[in-house]
Structure formats: C-alpha cells, structure tokens
Amino acid sequence: MPKVGVRLRPDEAWKVIGSAHTGILTTLRRDGVPMALPVWFVVRDQVVYFRTPARSRKAARVGNDPRASFLVESGRRWAELEAVHLTGRADIVDDDDLVSLVAADFEQKYAPFRTPRAEMPPATREHYEVAKVTIRFVPDDHIVSWDNRRLGVG
C-alpha cells in the first residue's frame, strides 16, 4: 500500500497562508515565555506583515527578541485539519514606502471585516486611534505543514 503524505509543498503552504483570515503570531517575553496571539496579516513575497499599535507589548517583544513563529490553521474535524507553521525572525519596518504598500494590502483584505469606528465604545476607539508600526516576519526555510484531507478519511 503506498504511503499517504499530508505535508504540503512550499507553494501549497504559501497558498494556504495567503488565503487564511487570521494567524497566530508567537513572540517571546523578556523572560523567554512565549506569547501566542491572533493577528490579522498580509503576505508579500513570502514575507508576513502585521500592524499593531507602536506602544503595544507585541512591538516591544519584537524589539527585544526577533525570534518568532507564525501559524495558520483550518478545519473542524480531524480529517479536515490543515495547518502551516513557520519559524523565523520579526522586526519593525522602517521603510515608509513598504509601510504604505502593506497598509493598502490590509485595507483591501480586511476593510469588510472592520467595525466602523463610530460603532466602537470611546475607550476602544481611543485604543486603536494611535500610531501604528508594521512588523515584518521573515520565515526561515523550515515549513511544518499538513493537510489531513489528503488521507481520504471521511
């Protein structure tokens, strides 16, 4: 009986990442404890970008230790599970042109999902109406992936 593989080819993995809505970014606290948080993101040339308030702990953690990982997943049943996990390094983007391109990508991808500012409580609106930074996550060459649908189990 032939061996059935669930691993995705790199091009397939990037397609899964690019089509995902929300990812999980893991960064490290100063004491080394990992912090995994859901994030909206965009992909440009196999690099993942996030936006966050400039004074956020996420931005501070990236500034203190660039090691990070990123995960997207989907599927409700075991036979449907699909995921891609990347490890790499993150930094704050200081190129204004790139920041503008990423901001446009975010607008295109997430505008339909944003809550209008007028519908937010004032404290929430104030929290998000601050200076933002763009974080760039550059993965290393190691991609961990699987697609259990390839097993053909109903």
CSV table of N, CA and C in Angstrom, one decimal:
chain,number,residue,atom,x,y,z
A,1,MET,N,0.9,-1.2,0.0
A,1,MET,CA,0.0,0.0,0.0
A,1,MET,C,0.9,1.2,0.0
A,2,PRO,N,0.7,2.2,-0.9
A,2,PRO,CA,1.5,3.4,-0.9
A,2,PRO,C,1.3,4.3,0.3
A,3,LYS,N,2.4,4.9,0.7
A,3,LYS,CA,2.4,5.8,1.8
A,3,LYS,C,1.6,7.1,1.4
A,4,VAL,N,0.7,7.5,2.3
A,4,VAL,CA,0.0,8.8,2.0
A,4,VAL,C,0.6,9.9,2.8
A,5,GLY,N,1.0,10.9,2.1
A,5,GLY,CA,1.6,12.1,2.8
A,5,GLY,C,0.6,13.2,3.0
A,6,VAL,N,0.8,13.9,4.1
A,6,VAL,CA,-0.1,15.0,4.4
A,6,VAL,C,0.6,16.4,4.3
A,7,ARG,N,1.9,16.3,4.1
A,7,ARG,CA,2.7,17.5,4.0
A,7,ARG,C,2.4,18.3,2.8
A,8,LEU,N,2.4,19.6,2.9
A,8,LEU,CA,2.2,20.5,1.7
A,8,LEU,C,3.5,20.9,1.1
A,9,ARG,N,3.5,21.0,-0.2
A,9,ARG,CA,4.7,21.6,-0.9
A,9,ARG,C,4.8,23.1,-0.5
A,10,PRO,N,6.0,23.7,-0.6
A,10,PRO,CA,6.1,25.1,-0.2
A,10,PRO,C,5.1,26.0,-0.9
A,11,ASP,N,4.9,25.8,-2.2
A,11,ASP,CA,3.9,26.7,-2.9
A,11,ASP,C,2.5,26.5,-2.4
A,12,GLU,N,2.1,25.2,-2.0
A,12,GLU,CA,0.8,25.0,-1.4
A,12,GLU,C,0.7,25.6,-0.1
A,13,ALA,N,1.8,25.5,0.7
A,13,ALA,CA,1.8,26.1,2.1
A,13,ALA,C,1.5,27.6,2.0
A,14,TRP,N,2.2,28.3,1.0
A,14,TRP,CA,2.1,29.7,0.9
A,14,TRP,C,0.7,30.1,0.4
A,15,LYS,N,0.1,29.2,-0.4
A,15,LYS,CA,-1.3,29.5,-0.8
A,15,LYS,C,-2.2,29.4,0.4
A,16,VAL,N,-2.0,28.4,1.3
A,16,VAL,CA,-2.8,28.3,2.5
A,16,VAL,C,-2.7,29.5,3.3
A,17,ILE,N,-1.4,30.0,3.5
A,17,ILE,CA,-1.2,31.1,4.4
A,17,ILE,C,-1.9,32.4,3.8
A,18,GLY,N,-1.6,32.6,2.5
A,18,GLY,CA,-2.2,33.7,1.8
A,18,GLY,C,-3.7,33.8,1.9
A,19,SER,N,-4.4,32.7,1.9
A,19,SER,CA,-5.8,32.7,1.9
A,19,SER,C,-6.4,32.7,3.3
A,20,ALA,N,-5.6,32.5,4.3
A,20,ALA,CA,-6.1,32.5,5.7
A,20,ALA,C,-6.5,33.9,6.2
A,21,HIS,N,-7.5,33.9,7.0
A,21,HIS,CA,-8.0,35.2,7.6
A,21,HIS,C,-7.2,35.7,8.8
A,22,THR,N,-7.0,34.8,9.7
A,22,THR,CA,-6.3,35.1,11.0
A,22,THR,C,-5.2,34.1,11.2
A,23,GLY,N,-4.1,34.6,11.7
A,23,GLY,CA,-3.0,33.8,12.1
A,23,GLY,C,-2.6,33.9,13.5
A,24,ILE,N,-1.7,33.1,14.0
A,24,ILE,CA,-1.3,33.1,15.4
A,24,ILE,C,0.2,33.5,15.3
A,25,LEU,N,0.6,34.7,15.9
A,25,LEU,CA,1.9,35.1,16.0
A,25,LEU,C,2.4,34.8,17.4
A,26,THR,N,3.6,34.1,17.5
A,26,THR,CA,4.2,33.9,18.8
A,26,THR,C,5.5,34.6,18.9
A,27,THR,N,5.6,35.5,19.9
A,27,THR,CA,6.8,36.2,20.2
A,27,THR,C,7.2,35.8,21.6
A,28,LEU,N,8.4,36.3,22.0
A,28,LEU,CA,8.9,35.9,23.3
A,28,LEU,C,9.0,37.1,24.3
A,29,ARG,N,8.5,36.9,25.5
A,29,ARG,CA,8.7,37.9,26.5
A,29,ARG,C,10.1,37.9,26.9
A,30,ARG,N,10.5,39.0,27.7
A,30,ARG,CA,11.9,39.1,28.2
A,30,ARG,C,12.4,37.9,29.0
A,31,ASP,N,11.4,37.2,29.7
A,31,ASP,CA,11.8,36.1,30.5
A,31,ASP,C,11.8,34.8,29.7
A,32,GLY,N,11.5,34.9,28.4
A,32,GLY,CA,11.5,33.7,27.5
A,32,GLY,C,10.2,33.0,27.3
A,33,VAL,N,9.2,33.4,28.0
A,33,VAL,CA,7.9,32.8,27.9
A,33,VAL,C,7.3,33.2,26.6
A,34,PRO,N,6.8,32.2,25.8
A,34,PRO,CA,6.2,32.5,24.5
A,34,PRO,C,4.8,33.1,24.7
A,35,MET,N,4.5,34.1,23.9
A,35,MET,CA,3.1,34.7,23.9
A,35,MET,C,2.5,34.5,22.5
A,36,ALA,N,1.5,33.7,22.4
A,36,ALA,CA,0.8,33.4,21.1
A,36,ALA,C,-0.5,34.2,21.0
A,37,LEU,N,-0.6,35.0,20.0
A,37,LEU,CA,-1.8,35.9,19.9
A,37,LEU,C,-2.3,35.9,18.5
A,38,PRO,N,-3.7,36.0,18.3
A,38,PRO,CA,-4.3,36.0,17.0
A,38,PRO,C,-4.0,37.4,16.4
A,39,VAL,N,-3.7,37.4,15.1
A,39,VAL,CA,-3.4,38.6,14.3
A,39,VAL,C,-4.0,38.6,12.9
A,40,TRP,N,-4.4,39.7,12.5
A,40,TRP,CA,-4.6,39.9,11.0
A,40,TRP,C,-3.3,40.1,10.4
A,41,PHE,N,-3.2,39.7,9.1
A,41,PHE,CA,-1.9,39.8,8.5
A,41,PHE,C,-2.0,39.8,7.0
A,42,VAL,N,-1.0,40.2,6.3
A,42,VAL,CA,-0.9,40.1,4.8
A,42,VAL,C,0.4,39.5,4.5
A,43,VAL,N,0.5,39.0,3.2
A,43,VAL,CA,1.7,38.3,2.7
A,43,VAL,C,2.2,39.1,1.5
A,44,ARG,N,3.4,39.4,1.4
A,44,ARG,CA,4.1,40.0,0.2
A,44,ARG,C,5.4,39.2,0.0
A,45,ASP,N,5.5,38.5,-1.1
A,45,ASP,CA,6.8,37.9,-1.5
A,45,ASP,C,7.3,36.9,-0.4
A,46,GLN,N,6.4,36.1,0.1
A,46,GLN,CA,6.7,35.1,1.1
A,46,GLN,C,7.2,35.7,2.4
A,47,VAL,N,6.8,36.9,2.7
A,47,VAL,CA,7.1,37.6,4.0
A,47,VAL,C,5.7,37.9,4.6
A,48,VAL,N,5.5,37.8,5.9
A,48,VAL,CA,4.3,38.0,6.5
A,48,VAL,C,4.4,39.4,7.3
A,49,TYR,N,3.3,40.2,7.1
A,49,TYR,CA,3.3,41.5,7.8
A,49,TYR,C,2.1,41.7,8.7
A,50,PHE,N,2.3,42.3,9.8
A,50,PHE,CA,1.3,42.6,10.8
A,50,PHE,C,1.3,44.1,11.1
A,51,ARG,N,0.3,44.7,11.6
A,51,ARG,CA,0.2,46.0,12.1
A,51,ARG,C,-0.2,46.0,13.5
A,52,THR,N,0.3,46.9,14.3
A,52,THR,CA,0.0,46.9,15.7
A,52,THR,C,0.3,48.3,16.3
A,53,PRO,N,-0.4,48.7,17.3
A,53,PRO,CA,0.0,50.0,18.0
A,53,PRO,C,1.5,50.0,18.3
A,54,ALA,N,2.1,51.2,18.0
A,54,ALA,CA,3.5,51.3,18.3
A,54,ALA,C,3.9,51.0,19.7
A,55,ARG,N,3.1,51.3,20.6
A,55,ARG,CA,3.4,51.1,22.0
A,55,ARG,C,2.9,49.8,22.6
A,56,SER,N,2.5,48.9,21.7
A,56,SER,CA,2.0,47.6,22.1
A,56,SER,C,3.1,46.7,22.7
A,57,ARG,N,2.7,45.8,23.5
A,57,ARG,CA,3.7,44.8,24.0
A,57,ARG,C,4.2,43.9,22.9
A,58,LYS,N,3.4,43.6,21.9
A,58,LYS,CA,3.8,42.8,20.8
A,58,LYS,C,5.0,43.5,20.1
A,59,ALA,N,4.9,44.8,19.8
A,59,ALA,CA,6.0,45.6,19.2
A,59,ALA,C,7.2,45.6,20.1
A,60,ALA,N,7.0,45.7,21.4
A,60,ALA,CA,8.2,45.7,22.3
A,60,ALA,C,8.9,44.4,22.3
A,61,ARG,N,8.1,43.3,22.3
A,61,ARG,CA,8.7,41.9,22.3
A,61,ARG,C,9.5,41.7,21.1
A,62,VAL,N,9.0,42.1,19.9
A,62,VAL,CA,9.8,42.0,18.7
A,62,VAL,C,11.1,42.8,18.8
A,63,GLY,N,11.0,44.0,19.4
A,63,GLY,CA,12.2,44.8,19.5
A,63,GLY,C,13.2,44.2,20.5
A,64,ASN,N,12.8,43.4,21.4
A,64,ASN,CA,13.7,42.8,22.4
A,64,ASN,C,14.3,41.5,21.9
A,65,ASP,N,13.5,40.7,21.2
A,65,ASP,CA,13.9,39.4,20.7
A,65,ASP,C,13.2,39.1,19.4
A,66,PRO,N,14.0,39.1,18.3
A,66,PRO,CA,13.3,38.9,17.0
A,66,PRO,C,12.8,37.5,16.7
A,67,ARG,N,13.1,36.5,17.5
A,67,ARG,CA,12.7,35.2,17.2
A,67,ARG,C,11.2,35.1,17.4
A,68,ALA,N,10.5,34.4,16.4
A,68,ALA,CA,9.1,34.4,16.4
A,68,ALA,C,8.6,33.2,15.6
A,69,SER,N,7.3,32.8,15.7
A,69,SER,CA,6.7,31.8,14.8
A,69,SER,C,5.3,32.3,14.4
A,70,PHE,N,4.8,31.7,13.4
A,70,PHE,CA,3.5,32.1,12.8
A,70,PHE,C,2.8,30.8,12.4
A,71,LEU,N,1.5,30.7,12.7
A,71,LEU,CA,0.7,29.6,12.4
A,71,LEU,C,-0.6,30.0,11.8
A,72,VAL,N,-1.1,29.3,10.8
A,72,VAL,CA,-2.4,29.4,10.3
A,72,VAL,C,-3.0,28.0,10.3
A,73,GLU,N,-4.3,27.8,10.6
A,73,GLU,CA,-4.9,26.5,10.6
A,73,GLU,C,-6.4,26.6,10.2
A,74,SER,N,-6.9,25.5,9.8
A,74,SER,CA,-8.3,25.5,9.5
A,74,SER,C,-8.8,24.0,9.6
A,75,GLY,N,-10.1,23.9,9.6
A,75,GLY,CA,-10.7,22.6,9.7
A,75,GLY,C,-11.4,22.4,11.1
A,76,ARG,N,-12.5,21.7,11.1
A,76,ARG,CA,-13.2,21.4,12.3
A,76,ARG,C,-13.0,20.0,12.8
A,77,ARG,N,-13.1,19.1,11.8
A,77,ARG,CA,-12.9,17.7,12.2
A,77,ARG,C,-11.5,17.3,11.9
A,78,TRP,N,-11.0,16.2,12.6
A,78,TRP,CA,-9.6,15.8,12.4
A,78,TRP,C,-9.3,15.5,11.0
A,79,ALA,N,-10.2,14.9,10.2
A,79,ALA,CA,-10.0,14.6,8.8
A,79,ALA,C,-9.9,15.9,7.9
A,80,GLU,N,-10.3,17.0,8.5
A,80,GLU,CA,-10.2,18.3,7.7
A,80,GLU,C,-9.1,19.2,8.1
A,81,LEU,N,-8.3,18.8,9.1
A,81,LEU,CA,-7.3,19.7,9.7
A,81,LEU,C,-6.2,20.0,8.6
A,82,GLU,N,-5.9,21.3,8.5
A,82,GLU,CA,-4.9,21.8,7.6
A,82,GLU,C,-4.2,22.9,8.4
A,83,ALA,N,-2.8,22.9,8.3
A,83,ALA,CA,-2.1,23.9,9.1
A,83,ALA,C,-0.7,24.2,8.4
A,84,VAL,N,-0.2,25.4,8.6
A,84,VAL,CA,1.1,25.7,8.2
A,84,VAL,C,1.8,26.5,9.4
A,85,HIS,N,2.9,26.0,9.8
A,85,HIS,CA,3.7,26.7,10.9
A,85,HIS,C,5.0,27.1,10.3
A,86,LEU,N,5.4,28.4,10.6
A,86,LEU,CA,6.6,28.9,10.2
A,86,LEU,C,7.4,29.4,11.4
A,87,THR,N,8.7,29.3,11.3
A,87,THR,CA,9.6,29.9,12.3
A,87,THR,C,10.5,30.9,11.6
A,88,GLY,N,10.9,32.0,12.3
A,88,GLY,CA,11.8,33.0,11.7
A,88,GLY,C,12.0,34.1,12.6
A,89,ARG,N,12.2,35.3,12.0
A,89,ARG,CA,12.6,36.5,12.7
A,89,ARG,C,11.7,37.6,12.3
A,90,ALA,N,11.4,38.5,13.3
A,90,ALA,CA,10.5,39.6,13.1
A,90,ALA,C,11.2,40.9,13.4
A,91,ASP,N,10.9,41.9,12.7
A,91,ASP,CA,11.4,43.3,13.0
A,91,ASP,C,10.4,44.3,12.7
A,92,ILE,N,10.6,45.5,13.1
A,92,ILE,CA,9.8,46.7,12.8
A,92,ILE,C,10.3,47.3,11.5
A,93,VAL,N,9.3,47.5,10.5
A,93,VAL,CA,9.6,48.0,9.2
A,93,VAL,C,9.8,49.5,9.3
A,94,ASP,N,11.0,50.0,8.8
A,94,ASP,CA,11.2,51.5,8.8
A,94,ASP,C,11.2,52.1,7.4
A,95,ASP,N,10.8,51.3,6.4
A,95,ASP,CA,10.7,51.8,5.0
A,95,ASP,C,9.3,52.3,4.8
A,96,ASP,N,9.2,53.7,4.6
A,96,ASP,CA,7.8,54.3,4.5
A,96,ASP,C,7.1,53.8,3.3
A,97,ASP,N,7.8,53.5,2.2
A,97,ASP,CA,7.1,53.0,1.0
A,97,ASP,C,6.5,51.6,1.2
A,98,LEU,N,7.3,50.8,1.9
A,98,LEU,CA,6.8,49.4,2.2
A,98,LEU,C,5.6,49.5,3.2
A,99,VAL,N,5.7,50.4,4.2
A,99,VAL,CA,4.6,50.5,5.2
A,99,VAL,C,3.4,50.9,4.4
A,100,SER,N,3.5,51.8,3.5
A,100,SER,CA,2.3,52.2,2.7
A,100,SER,C,1.7,51.1,1.9
A,101,LEU,N,2.6,50.3,1.3
A,101,LEU,CA,2.1,49.1,0.5
A,101,LEU,C,1.4,48.1,1.4
A,102,VAL,N,1.9,47.9,2.5
A,102,VAL,CA,1.3,46.9,3.5
A,102,VAL,C,0.0,47.5,4.0
A,103,ALA,N,-0.1,48.7,4.3
A,103,ALA,CA,-1.3,49.4,4.7
A,103,ALA,C,-2.4,49.2,3.7
A,104,ALA,N,-2.0,49.4,2.4
A,104,ALA,CA,-3.0,49.2,1.3
A,104,ALA,C,-3.5,47.7,1.2
A,105,ASP,N,-2.5,46.8,1.4
A,105,ASP,CA,-2.9,45.4,1.4
A,105,ASP,C,-3.9,45.1,2.5
A,106,PHE,N,-3.6,45.6,3.7
A,106,PHE,CA,-4.5,45.4,4.8
A,106,PHE,C,-5.9,46.0,4.5
A,107,GLU,N,-6.0,47.2,4.0
A,107,GLU,CA,-7.2,47.8,3.6
A,107,GLU,C,-8.0,46.9,2.7
A,108,GLN,N,-7.3,46.4,1.7
A,108,GLN,CA,-8.0,45.5,0.7
A,108,GLN,C,-8.5,44.2,1.3
A,109,LYS,N,-7.7,43.6,2.2
A,109,LYS,CA,-8.1,42.3,2.8
A,109,LYS,C,-9.1,42.4,3.9
A,110,TYR,N,-9.0,43.5,4.7
A,110,TYR,CA,-9.8,43.5,6.0
A,110,TYR,C,-10.8,44.5,6.1
A,111,ALA,N,-10.9,45.5,5.1
A,111,ALA,CA,-12.0,46.5,5.2
A,111,ALA,C,-13.4,46.0,5.5
A,112,PRO,N,-13.8,44.9,4.8
A,112,PRO,CA,-15.1,44.4,5.0
A,112,PRO,C,-15.4,43.8,6.4
A,113,PHE,N,-14.3,43.6,7.2
A,113,PHE,CA,-14.5,42.9,8.5
A,113,PHE,C,-14.3,43.9,9.7
A,114,ARG,N,-13.9,45.1,9.4
A,114,ARG,CA,-13.7,46.1,10.5
A,114,ARG,C,-15.0,46.7,11.0
A,115,THR,N,-15.0,46.9,12.3
A,115,THR,CA,-16.1,47.5,12.9
A,115,THR,C,-16.0,49.0,12.7
A,116,PRO,N,-17.0,49.7,12.2
A,116,PRO,CA,-16.9,51.2,12.0
A,116,PRO,C,-16.5,51.8,13.3
A,117,ARG,N,-15.6,52.8,13.2
A,117,ARG,CA,-15.2,53.5,14.4
A,117,ARG,C,-16.3,54.1,15.2
A,118,ALA,N,-17.3,54.6,14.5
A,118,ALA,CA,-18.5,55.2,15.2
A,118,ALA,C,-19.3,54.2,16.1
A,119,GLU,N,-19.1,52.9,15.7
A,119,GLU,CA,-19.9,51.9,16.5
A,119,GLU,C,-19.1,51.4,17.7
A,120,MET,N,-17.8,51.8,17.8
A,120,MET,CA,-17.0,51.3,18.9
A,120,MET,C,-17.2,52.2,20.1
A,121,PRO,N,-17.1,51.6,21.3
A,121,PRO,CA,-17.1,52.4,22.5
A,121,PRO,C,-15.9,53.3,22.5
A,122,PRO,N,-16.1,54.5,23.1
A,122,PRO,CA,-15.0,55.5,23.1
A,122,PRO,C,-13.6,55.0,23.5
A,123,ALA,N,-13.6,54.2,24.6
A,123,ALA,CA,-12.3,53.6,25.0
A,123,ALA,C,-11.6,52.7,24.0
A,124,THR,N,-12.4,52.0,23.3
A,124,THR,CA,-11.9,51.1,22.3
A,124,THR,C,-11.4,51.9,21.1
A,125,ARG,N,-12.2,52.9,20.7
A,125,ARG,CA,-11.8,53.8,19.6
A,125,ARG,C,-10.4,54.5,19.9
A,126,GLU,N,-10.3,55.0,21.1
A,126,GLU,CA,-9.1,55.6,21.6
A,126,GLU,C,-7.9,54.7,21.5
A,127,HIS,N,-8.1,53.4,21.9
A,127,HIS,CA,-7.1,52.4,22.0
A,127,HIS,C,-6.5,52.2,20.6
A,128,TYR,N,-7.4,52.2,19.5
A,128,TYR,CA,-6.9,51.9,18.2
A,128,TYR,C,-6.5,53.1,17.4
A,129,GLU,N,-6.9,54.3,17.8
A,129,GLU,CA,-6.5,55.5,17.1
A,129,GLU,C,-5.2,56.1,17.6
A,130,VAL,N,-4.2,55.3,17.5
A,130,VAL,CA,-2.8,55.7,17.9
A,130,VAL,C,-1.9,55.3,16.8
A,131,ALA,N,-0.6,55.8,16.9
A,131,ALA,CA,0.4,55.5,15.9
A,131,ALA,C,0.6,54.0,15.8
A,132,LYS,N,0.8,53.5,14.6
A,132,LYS,CA,1.0,52.0,14.4
A,132,LYS,C,2.3,51.8,13.8
A,133,VAL,N,2.8,50.6,14.0
A,133,VAL,CA,4.0,50.1,13.4
A,133,VAL,C,3.7,48.9,12.6
A,134,THR,N,4.5,48.6,11.6
A,134,THR,CA,4.4,47.4,10.7
A,134,THR,C,5.5,46.5,11.1
A,135,ILE,N,5.1,45.2,11.4
A,135,ILE,CA,6.0,44.2,11.8
A,135,ILE,C,6.2,43.3,10.6
A,136,ARG,N,7.4,43.0,10.3
A,136,ARG,CA,7.8,42.1,9.2
A,136,ARG,C,8.3,40.8,9.8
A,137,PHE,N,7.7,39.7,9.4
A,137,PHE,CA,8.1,38.3,9.8
A,137,PHE,C,8.7,37.6,8.6
A,138,VAL,N,10.0,37.4,8.7
A,138,VAL,CA,10.7,36.7,7.6
A,138,VAL,C,11.0,35.2,8.1
A,139,PRO,N,10.3,34.3,7.4
A,139,PRO,CA,10.4,32.9,7.9
A,139,PRO,C,11.8,32.3,7.4
A,140,ASP,N,12.2,31.3,8.2
A,140,ASP,CA,13.4,30.6,7.7
A,140,ASP,C,12.9,29.5,6.7
A,141,ASP,N,13.8,28.7,6.3
A,141,ASP,CA,13.4,27.7,5.2
A,141,ASP,C,12.6,26.5,5.7
A,142,HIS,N,12.4,26.4,7.0
A,142,HIS,CA,11.7,25.2,7.5
A,142,HIS,C,10.2,25.5,7.7
A,143,ILE,N,9.4,24.8,6.9
A,143,ILE,CA,7.9,24.9,6.9
A,143,ILE,C,7.4,23.6,7.4
A,144,VAL,N,6.6,23.7,8.5
A,144,VAL,CA,5.9,22.5,9.0
A,144,VAL,C,4.4,22.6,8.5
A,145,SER,N,3.9,21.6,7.9
A,145,SER,CA,2.6,21.7,7.3
A,145,SER,C,1.9,20.3,7.3
A,146,TRP,N,0.6,20.4,7.2
A,146,TRP,CA,-0.2,19.2,7.0
A,146,TRP,C,-1.6,19.5,6.5
A,147,ASP,N,-2.1,18.5,5.8
A,147,ASP,CA,-3.5,18.6,5.3
A,147,ASP,C,-4.1,17.2,5.4
A,148,ASN,N,-4.8,17.0,6.5
A,148,ASN,CA,-5.4,15.7,6.7
A,148,ASN,C,-6.4,15.3,5.7
A,149,ARG,N,-6.9,16.2,4.9
A,149,ARG,CA,-7.9,15.8,3.8
A,149,ARG,C,-7.2,14.8,2.8
A,150,ARG,N,-5.9,14.9,2.7
A,150,ARG,CA,-5.2,14.0,1.8
A,150,ARG,C,-5.2,12.6,2.2
A,151,LEU,N,-5.6,12.3,3.4
A,151,LEU,CA,-5.7,10.9,3.9
A,151,LEU,C,-6.9,10.2,3.3
A,152,GLY,N,-7.9,11.0,2.8
A,152,GLY,CA,-9.1,10.4,2.3
A,152,GLY,C,-10.0,9.7,3.3
A,153,VAL,N,-9.9,10.2,4.5
A,153,VAL,CA,-10.8,9.6,5.6
A,153,VAL,C,-12.0,10.5,5.6
A,154,GLY,N,-13.2,9.9,5.6
A,154,GLY,CA,-14.5,10.7,5.5
A,154,GLY,C,-14.7,11.3,6.8
